[in-house]
C-alpha atoms as a PDB file:
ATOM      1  CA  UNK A   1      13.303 -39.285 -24.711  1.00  0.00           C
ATOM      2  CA  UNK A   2      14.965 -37.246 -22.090  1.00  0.00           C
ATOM      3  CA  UNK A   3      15.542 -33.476 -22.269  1.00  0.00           C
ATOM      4  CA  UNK A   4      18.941 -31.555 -23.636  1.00  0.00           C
ATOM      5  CA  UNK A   5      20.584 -29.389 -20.787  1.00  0.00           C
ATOM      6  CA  UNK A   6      19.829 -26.231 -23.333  1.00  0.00           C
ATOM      7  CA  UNK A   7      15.804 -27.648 -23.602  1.00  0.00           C
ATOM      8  CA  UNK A   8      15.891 -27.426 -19.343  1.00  0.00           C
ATOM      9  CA  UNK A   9      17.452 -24.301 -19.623  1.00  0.00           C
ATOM     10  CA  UNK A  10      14.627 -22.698 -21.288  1.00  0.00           C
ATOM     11  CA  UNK A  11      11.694 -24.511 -19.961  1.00  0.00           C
ATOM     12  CA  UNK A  12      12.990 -23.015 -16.488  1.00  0.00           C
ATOM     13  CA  UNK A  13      13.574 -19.477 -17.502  1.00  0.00           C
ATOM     14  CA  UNK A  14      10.300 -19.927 -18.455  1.00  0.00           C
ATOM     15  CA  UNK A  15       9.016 -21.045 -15.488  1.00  0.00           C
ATOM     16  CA  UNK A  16      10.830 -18.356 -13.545  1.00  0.00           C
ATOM     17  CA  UNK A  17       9.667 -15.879 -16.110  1.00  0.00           C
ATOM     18  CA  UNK A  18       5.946 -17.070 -15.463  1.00  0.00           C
ATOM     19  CA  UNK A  19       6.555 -16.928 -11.292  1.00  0.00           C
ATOM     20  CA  UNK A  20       7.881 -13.606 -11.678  1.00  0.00           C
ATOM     21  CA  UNK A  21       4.699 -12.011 -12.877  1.00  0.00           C
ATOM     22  CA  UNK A  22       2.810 -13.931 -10.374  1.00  0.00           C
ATOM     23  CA  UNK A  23       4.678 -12.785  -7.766  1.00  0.00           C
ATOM     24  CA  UNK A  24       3.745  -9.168  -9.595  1.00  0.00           C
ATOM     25  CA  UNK A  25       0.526  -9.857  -9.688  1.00  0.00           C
ATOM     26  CA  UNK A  26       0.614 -10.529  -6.158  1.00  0.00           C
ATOM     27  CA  UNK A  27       2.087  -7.423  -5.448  1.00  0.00           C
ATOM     28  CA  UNK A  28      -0.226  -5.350  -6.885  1.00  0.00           C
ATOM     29  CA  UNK A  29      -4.064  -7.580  -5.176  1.00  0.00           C
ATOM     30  CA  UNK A  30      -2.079  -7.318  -1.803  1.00  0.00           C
ATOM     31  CA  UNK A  31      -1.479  -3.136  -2.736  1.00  0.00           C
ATOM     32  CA  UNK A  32      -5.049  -3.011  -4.507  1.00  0.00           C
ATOM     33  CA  UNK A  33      -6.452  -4.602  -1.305  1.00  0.00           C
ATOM     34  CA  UNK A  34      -4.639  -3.935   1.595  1.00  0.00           C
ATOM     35  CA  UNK A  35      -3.377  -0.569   0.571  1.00  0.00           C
ATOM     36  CA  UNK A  36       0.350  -1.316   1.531  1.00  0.00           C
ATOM     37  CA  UNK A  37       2.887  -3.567  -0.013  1.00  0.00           C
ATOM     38  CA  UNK A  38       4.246  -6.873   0.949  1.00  0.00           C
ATOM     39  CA  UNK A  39       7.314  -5.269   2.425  1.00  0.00           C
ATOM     40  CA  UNK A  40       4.850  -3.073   4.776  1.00  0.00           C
ATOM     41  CA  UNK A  41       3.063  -5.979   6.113  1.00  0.00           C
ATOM     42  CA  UNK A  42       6.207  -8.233   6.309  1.00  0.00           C
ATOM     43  CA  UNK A  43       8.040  -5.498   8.369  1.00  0.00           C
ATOM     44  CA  UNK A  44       4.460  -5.263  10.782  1.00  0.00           C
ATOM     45  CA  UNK A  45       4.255  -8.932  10.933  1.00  0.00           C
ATOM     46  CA  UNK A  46       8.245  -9.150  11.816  1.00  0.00           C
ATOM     47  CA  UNK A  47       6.894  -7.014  15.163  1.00  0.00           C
ATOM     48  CA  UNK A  48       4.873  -9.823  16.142  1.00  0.00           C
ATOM     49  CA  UNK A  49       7.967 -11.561  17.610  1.00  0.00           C
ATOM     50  CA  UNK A  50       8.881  -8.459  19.277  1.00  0.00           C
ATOM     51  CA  UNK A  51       5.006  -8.727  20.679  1.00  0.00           C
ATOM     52  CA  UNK A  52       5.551 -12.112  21.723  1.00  0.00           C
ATOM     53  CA  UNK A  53       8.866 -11.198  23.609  1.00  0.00           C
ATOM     54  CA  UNK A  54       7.004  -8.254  25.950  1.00  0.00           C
ATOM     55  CA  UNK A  55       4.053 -10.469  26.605  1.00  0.00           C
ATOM     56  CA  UNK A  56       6.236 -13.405  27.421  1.00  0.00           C
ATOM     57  CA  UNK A  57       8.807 -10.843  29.625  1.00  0.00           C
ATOM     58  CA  UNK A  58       6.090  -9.272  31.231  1.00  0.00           C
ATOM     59  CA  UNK A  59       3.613 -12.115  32.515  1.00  0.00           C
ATOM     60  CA  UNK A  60       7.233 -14.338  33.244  1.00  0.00           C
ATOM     61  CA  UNK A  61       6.314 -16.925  30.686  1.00  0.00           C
ATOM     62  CA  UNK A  62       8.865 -19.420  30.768  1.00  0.00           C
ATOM     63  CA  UNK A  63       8.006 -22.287  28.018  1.00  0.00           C
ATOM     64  CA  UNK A  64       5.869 -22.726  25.295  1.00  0.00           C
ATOM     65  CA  UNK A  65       3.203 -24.194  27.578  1.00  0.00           C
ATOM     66  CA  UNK A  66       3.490 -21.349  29.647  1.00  0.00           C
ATOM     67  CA  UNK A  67       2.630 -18.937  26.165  1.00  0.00           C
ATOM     68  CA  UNK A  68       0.324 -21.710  25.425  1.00  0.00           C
ATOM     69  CA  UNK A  69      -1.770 -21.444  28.702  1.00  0.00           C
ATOM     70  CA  UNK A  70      -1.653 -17.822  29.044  1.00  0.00           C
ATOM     71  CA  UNK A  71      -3.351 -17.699  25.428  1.00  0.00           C
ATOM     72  CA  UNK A  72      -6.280 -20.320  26.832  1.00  0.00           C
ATOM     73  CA  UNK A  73      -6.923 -17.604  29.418  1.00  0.00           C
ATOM     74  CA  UNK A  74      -6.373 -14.656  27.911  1.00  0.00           C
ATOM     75  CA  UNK A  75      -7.927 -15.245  24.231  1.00  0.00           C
ATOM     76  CA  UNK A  76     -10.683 -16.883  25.230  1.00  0.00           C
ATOM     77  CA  UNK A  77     -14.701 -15.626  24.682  1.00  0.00           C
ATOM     78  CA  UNK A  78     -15.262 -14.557  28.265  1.00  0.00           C
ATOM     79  CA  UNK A  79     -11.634 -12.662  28.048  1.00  0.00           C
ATOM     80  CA  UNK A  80     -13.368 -10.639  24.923  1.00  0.00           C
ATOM     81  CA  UNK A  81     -16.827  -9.958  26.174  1.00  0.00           C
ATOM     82  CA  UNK A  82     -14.753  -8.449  29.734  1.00  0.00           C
ATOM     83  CA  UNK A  83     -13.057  -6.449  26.827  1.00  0.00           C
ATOM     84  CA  UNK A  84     -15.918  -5.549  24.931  1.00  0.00           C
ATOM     85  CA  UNK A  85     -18.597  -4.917  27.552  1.00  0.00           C
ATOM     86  CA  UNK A  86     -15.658  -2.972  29.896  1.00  0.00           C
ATOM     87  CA  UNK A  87     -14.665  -0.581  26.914  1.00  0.00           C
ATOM     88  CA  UNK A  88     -18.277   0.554  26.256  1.00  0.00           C
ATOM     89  CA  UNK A  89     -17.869   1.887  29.796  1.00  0.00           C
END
């Protein structure tokens, strides 16, 4: 038998009541964890693009397969023992 309008009703504002205090509980591992809240990390994260931009500016990166190569080069093994083994220094 299929469900009223008023029976949907509630079984969703249930269901948003229960994702609510997920999300809540998410909150507070990611704060427990972490140390900082969502917003912090979304707001460090959003950066990223900003990252991306410079890099791309900078080495004259034109497409994605441009970004794409200079990431085979630059993030490769040999590219982070150079780091490593040149910081000690």
């Amino acid at each position: 038998m299929a469900k009223t309008i008023n029976e949907q009703i509630v079984e969703l504002q249930s269901e948003n009541d229960r994702l609510k205090k997920l999300q809540k509980l998410f909150e507070k591992a990611v704060k427990d964890e972490f140390g900082v809240d969502t917003k912090t990390i979304h707001k460090k994260l959003g950066n990223s693009s900003d990252f991306e931009a410079k890099i791309t500016a900078y080495f004259d990166l034109k497409t994605p397969q441009d970004f794409e190569d200079f990431l085979a080069v630059f993030c490769s093994e040999n590219s982070l023992n150079y780091f490593k083994n040149h910081r000690k220094k």
